[in-house]
Amino acid sequence: MVTSCSHSVHTGVMSNGATLHDVAALAGVSPRTVSRVVNDEAGFGEATRLRVLEAIEKVGYRPNMLARALITRRTGTVGLVVPQMVDPFFAELVVGVQAAAKASGRTMLIATHDDDLAEFDSILETLSSFAVDGAIVYSPQGERATLFKHAQRGLTIVAFGMEISGPNVGSVLWDVSRGAELGMEHLVQIGRTNLVMLSHTDAVNSQLLPRRETAFRHSLQTAGLEFSEARVVRRDPTIDGGREAMQEILAARTPVDGVFAYNDAMAIGALQALAVAGIRVPHDVALVGFNDIAMCSALVPSLTSVRLDRSAVGREAVALLDRIRSAPHDYEPVYVDVELIVREST
Amino acid sequence: MVTSCSHSVHTGVMSNGATLHDVAALAGVSPRTVSRVVNDEAGFGEATRLRVLEAIEKVGYRPNMLARALITRRTGTVGLVVPQMVDPFFAELVVGVQAAAKASGRTMLIATHDDDLAEFDSILETLSSFAVDGAIVYSPQGERATLFKHAQRGLTIVAFGMEISGPNVGSVLWDVSRGAELGMEHLVQIGRTNLVMLSHTDAVNSQLLPRRETAFRHSLQTAGLEFSEARVVRRDPTIDGGREAMQEILAARTPVDGVFAYNDAMAIGALQALAVAGIRVPHDVALVGFNDIAMCSALVPSLTSVRLDRSAVGREAVALLDRIRSAPHDYEPVYVDVELIVREST
DNA sequence: CTGAAAGCGCTTACAG
DNA sequence: CTGAAAGCGCTTACAG
């Protein structure tokens, strides 16, 4: 009985090739029976099962997922697509989704689109062609058409941070406005009245970005505090941007005892500018960040920030993916709570 | 002539299915000819080509990579496997490899193993079964056996940060010891004589970690400075760990005017501890970090650090992958230069 | 409890 | 310049 692998027996390298046929031949059964054993289908004798298992072991058989997926259209894999990983917010989001994917027994493959729409499209194309069980995505600039296109072609998609739903596509969001209000209410509650916001340069043009600014204005109004344009300074959402914005506010001698930052990076920059200027946090100025990246608790003083539960986000995304797959109807967007984590900076 | 797609014509959802056959039928040619056009094989008339292209457009045909890869064993995809993404060092390494992969026309799929060997093994298994063109990996704890196993089964592997080579596996490294020496030589050169090191807790047990400590001792010796155990404090390689280590040194009243940190996170922690203690950087104490994460230049004072060129690392890794694939012989490990980036902290 | 046949969507020799 | 046949490695009805 010949039981050698199909490929390159003589090369020595890459014993890549044992197939169902090789196992079947060695075990003296049909490929169909080996398939049954491999997939735990039941409908075979215990003796047969042992013989097959032994043969599998002997030839080092591993099922070819490509062949399997070509038929079943399932791979036990989910794609995760984010803009980038250098921002800790996304790096930590990945951890949350990863945990959920693992818990559901799936391998997660990650890709980054760097806010490039063509790249995003190409990534979804690749994931589609690999027959991933679904894609969990953070769309560039909240772009929708690409999502609908791939969903319509058969890719199950869950989008983060934007409201979208339709055949084969759903979304998981968090209430950014509510988060911003929590931060602002906290500043008011601890007695701060001269509040400023360090905002994102693009906050005026984008679909998604202005929500924190709107919440800032709204919260001032609710607290009976006065708003003026001088109280919002916009820069890149980075440490450098935050430092510059804070310096500009100090240079303009705008009265300030409370700062709300677009994100934690800007808050860290503000912390530096305040330290250099000899202004004490929180004694003279209280400071609130956004996202609660891991570094917030390691800063001196540690930073009060708005947290999104990334594990919850991951769980909800994977769960929604499964619901859509089992019945591809429209699903309501899922909301995940945000909370304010109060630390030394306030 | 019937030209409808193979699947679920009546569902409306998921027009997933146009195949070579559908295109061929519409264009009035054989599937073989469509395949030629799709793959730019040449050997067909211009008129035929146009007719096929039109048909492809009309039915929305996209080649099924699963079917193609089942035969060709190639996918135009490379896997990147790292421990995690929360450490900016890895997040930034991903950027470097991503750029190189894109430049070579490939899509990169990333996975994280979280230093779990079983997870690492399973990820390589998945990548293998997807027939990626190769895997670029940062092995957990420098583990080798898993790499050899998958390489032998046919997966082309390039490993980071460890010396390994063999059939189907190569490596790209950087000289950590040299980097540490550069940092130490710089501290000595600017006149610092009381040097301490903030080291990694596990630096004593591991294969990879002790190199920086060894370089620290060696550099002291070269400079004619005295070494004592009190001059090395080990903690978690985090901001908190760095702060604690620095605080311990200050509390012990160990004379110190120069600090070499295991990585940038520990250096940031040290910066905080020094600031709280009212010690000026670099006037009283000079500080050198390791890895040169992006944040180094945004700190106040900005942090001198040992930089690894992540773009170069990415390029070398992808290039080595191609060389191994084109001729799977043993290749010498590739070394990438490290350099010291001097900033305000020294 | 088990197997022979068809086929997933494509490419690879081979023949004209 | 073009096509009919075989087959990549597996699963899915179907038959016994």
XYZ file of C-alpha atoms in Angstrom, chain A residues 27-316:
290
model
C -6.642 3.678 7.034
C -8.273 1.540 4.358
C -11.469 3.598 4.209
C -12.965 6.082 1.794
C -12.130 9.814 1.884
C -15.737 10.431 2.837
C -15.249 8.534 6.083
C -12.088 10.423 6.933
C -13.995 13.638 6.354
C -16.649 12.428 8.779
C -14.095 11.734 11.484
C -12.265 15.010 10.969
C -15.491 16.984 11.241
C -16.963 14.966 14.112
C -19.996 14.204 12.018
C -20.865 10.905 13.671
C -21.952 7.920 11.668
C -18.889 5.690 11.927
C -17.715 2.856 14.165
C -15.339 3.380 17.016
C -12.814 1.012 15.446
C -12.923 2.965 12.211
C -12.507 6.205 14.088
C -9.368 4.985 15.845
C -7.879 3.672 12.628
C -8.502 6.985 10.884
C -7.121 9.000 13.787
C -3.992 6.876 13.776
C -3.555 7.378 10.041
C -4.039 11.136 10.418
C -1.359 11.183 13.068
C 0.996 9.058 11.008
C 0.907 11.129 7.824
C 0.642 14.456 9.653
C -2.599 15.344 7.977
C -3.953 18.881 8.414
C -7.141 19.887 6.640
C -6.709 22.430 3.860
C -8.823 25.409 4.866
C -8.738 26.803 1.350
C -10.472 23.748 -0.061
C -12.889 23.579 2.815
C -13.764 27.266 2.651
C -14.254 27.067 -1.104
C -17.255 24.887 -0.368
C -18.509 25.935 3.057
C -17.836 29.689 2.768
C -16.782 29.726 6.388
C -13.318 29.878 7.896
C -13.605 30.515 11.630
C -11.803 33.775 11.028
C -12.903 37.338 11.546
C -11.254 40.403 10.091
C -10.707 43.569 12.087
C -10.007 46.736 10.132
C -8.912 49.933 11.888
C -7.266 53.150 10.680
C -3.988 52.495 12.481
C -2.479 51.070 15.618
C -0.140 53.811 16.773
C -2.950 55.619 18.552
C -3.349 53.624 21.789
C -7.106 53.994 21.502
C -7.110 51.659 18.503
C -4.425 49.395 19.920
C -6.564 48.923 23.012
C -9.723 48.483 20.957
C -7.954 45.642 19.167
C -7.329 43.963 22.515
C -11.034 44.099 23.335
C -12.151 42.650 20.020
C -9.378 40.067 20.082
C -10.561 38.754 23.444
C -14.132 38.441 22.195
C -13.072 36.732 18.968
C -10.956 34.254 20.905
C -13.828 33.565 23.284
C -16.005 32.712 20.308
C -13.323 30.342 19.039
C -12.170 32.414 16.111
C -8.859 33.676 14.880
C -8.715 37.384 14.243
C -6.846 38.919 11.341
C -6.181 42.630 11.591
C -5.503 45.156 8.861
C -4.974 48.929 8.900
C -6.210 51.344 6.238
C -4.508 54.534 7.421
C -7.638 56.541 6.536
C -7.097 55.687 2.874
C -10.404 54.787 1.255
C -8.860 52.836 -1.629
C -6.795 50.813 0.823
C -9.905 50.178 2.924
C -11.767 48.927 -0.123
C -8.894 46.665 -1.086
C -8.688 45.209 2.427
C -12.399 44.373 2.455
C -11.921 42.782 -0.960
C -9.123 40.593 0.391
C -11.069 39.612 3.490
C -14.070 38.799 1.317
C -12.044 36.642 -0.989
C -10.661 34.769 2.024
C -14.236 34.092 3.110
C -13.786 35.467 6.612
C -16.849 34.948 8.776
C -17.192 38.692 8.973
C -15.392 42.005 9.212
C -15.439 44.391 12.147
C -14.392 47.773 10.873
C -13.681 51.334 11.799
C -14.489 53.025 8.518
C -12.255 55.840 7.228
C -14.037 59.142 7.881
C -17.204 57.221 8.615
C -17.493 56.252 4.957
C -20.665 54.254 4.195
C -20.826 53.392 0.477
C -17.884 50.971 0.652
C -19.542 49.165 3.541
C -22.808 48.753 1.673
C -21.001 47.591 -1.456
C -19.153 44.763 0.274
C -22.119 43.859 2.471
C -24.242 43.530 -0.633
C -21.633 41.259 -2.187
C -21.836 38.921 0.770
C -19.420 40.149 3.427
C -20.972 40.446 6.873
C -19.879 43.744 8.398
C -20.079 45.380 11.802
C -19.033 49.029 11.862
C -17.745 50.880 14.902
C -18.548 54.413 15.890
C -21.148 55.193 13.251
C -24.835 54.446 12.836
C -25.394 52.138 9.929
C -27.614 49.155 9.350
C -28.935 47.245 6.408
C -28.764 43.799 4.846
C -25.588 42.157 6.137
C -24.318 45.229 7.971
C -24.777 46.484 11.533
C -23.036 48.812 13.950
C -21.744 49.168 17.481
C -21.423 52.676 18.875
C -20.776 54.613 22.007
C -22.372 57.892 22.938
C -19.576 60.385 22.400
C -21.840 63.323 23.229
C -22.868 61.748 26.515
C -19.203 61.089 27.344
C -18.306 64.700 26.715
C -21.225 65.839 28.863
C -20.083 63.599 31.707
C -16.674 65.249 31.630
C -18.109 68.738 31.479
C -20.674 68.100 34.229
C -17.852 66.875 36.431
C -15.813 70.038 35.872
C -18.841 72.180 36.716
C -19.637 70.088 39.749
C -16.184 70.559 41.272
C -16.731 74.280 40.981
C -14.905 75.214 37.793
C -16.454 78.082 35.893
C -13.801 79.200 33.392
C -13.832 76.235 31.048
C -11.970 75.814 27.773
C -11.822 73.048 25.199
C -8.789 71.787 23.303
C -10.433 70.524 20.129
C -9.556 68.699 16.919
C -8.449 70.760 13.916
C -10.993 69.081 11.667
C -13.844 69.314 14.159
C -15.601 71.865 11.989
C -15.595 69.946 8.694
C -16.184 66.329 9.584
C -19.257 64.193 10.137
C -18.067 62.542 13.303
C -15.760 64.970 15.032
C -17.918 67.933 16.066
C -19.930 65.989 18.636
C -17.541 66.757 21.492
C -17.534 70.438 20.659
C -21.294 70.529 20.476
C -21.483 68.822 23.863
C -19.008 71.371 25.235
C -21.190 74.294 24.173
C -24.326 72.579 25.345
C -22.861 71.797 28.746
C -21.754 75.393 29.242
C -25.255 76.526 28.435
C -26.839 74.025 30.819
C -24.517 75.208 33.598
C -25.377 78.829 32.884
C -21.813 79.579 31.797
C -20.908 81.831 28.945
C -19.476 80.553 25.661
C -17.076 82.454 23.465
C -14.980 81.391 20.481
C -11.855 82.155 22.502
C -12.767 79.167 24.695
C -12.199 76.603 21.928
C -8.740 76.138 20.396
C -8.249 73.603 17.635
C -5.075 71.689 16.863
C -3.881 68.261 15.740
C -5.209 65.633 18.144
C -1.698 64.855 19.404
C 0.495 65.625 22.397
C 2.172 68.441 20.483
C -1.199 69.779 19.365
C -2.508 69.756 22.924
C 0.565 71.547 24.238
C 0.308 74.244 21.574
C -3.404 74.730 22.181
C -2.867 75.094 25.918
C 0.026 77.497 25.377
C -2.141 79.604 23.118
C -4.842 79.825 25.764
C -2.305 80.802 28.429
C -0.686 83.350 26.136
C -4.076 84.897 25.391
C -4.635 85.229 29.144
C -8.058 83.630 28.766
C -9.215 83.003 32.333
C -9.205 79.211 32.837
C -9.683 76.814 35.742
C -10.957 73.798 33.803
C -9.866 72.130 30.549
C -11.727 69.583 28.466
C -9.501 67.914 25.856
C -10.579 66.249 22.628
C -8.558 63.187 23.553
C -5.966 61.978 26.046
C -3.003 62.868 23.833
C -4.075 66.516 23.797
C -4.634 66.381 27.543
C -1.084 65.081 28.028
C 0.237 67.978 25.955
C -1.821 70.390 28.066
C -0.390 68.841 31.227
C 3.115 69.607 29.945
C 2.259 73.197 29.010
C 0.702 73.781 32.426
C 3.705 72.271 34.219
C 6.136 74.441 32.273
C 4.035 77.511 33.096
C 4.085 76.617 36.781
C 0.327 76.125 36.926
C -0.758 73.384 39.308
C -3.107 70.562 38.286
C -5.721 70.200 39.645
C -5.317 73.042 42.179
C -5.272 75.864 39.637
C -6.615 74.069 36.588
C -8.563 70.815 36.390
C -8.105 68.637 33.308
C -10.303 66.020 31.625
C -9.218 63.798 28.734
C -11.119 61.465 26.423
C -10.782 57.716 25.650
C -8.979 56.696 28.837
C -5.949 55.147 27.199
C -3.799 53.061 29.544
C -1.311 55.867 30.053
C -3.911 58.021 31.856
C -3.382 56.187 35.117
C 0.417 56.306 34.803
C 0.675 60.073 34.447
C 1.601 62.436 37.266
C -0.980 63.648 38.080
C -3.087 60.790 36.760
C -5.657 61.928 34.233
C -9.428 62.012 34.588
C -10.874 60.698 31.327
C -13.980 59.418 29.572
C -13.757 55.655 29.214
C -15.287 53.359 26.677
C -15.370 49.722 27.787
C -13.344 48.115 25.019
C -14.114 44.568 26.135
C -17.810 45.328 25.945
C -17.355 46.849 22.511
C -15.535 43.725 21.339
C -18.149 41.394 22.771
C -21.028 43.343 21.257
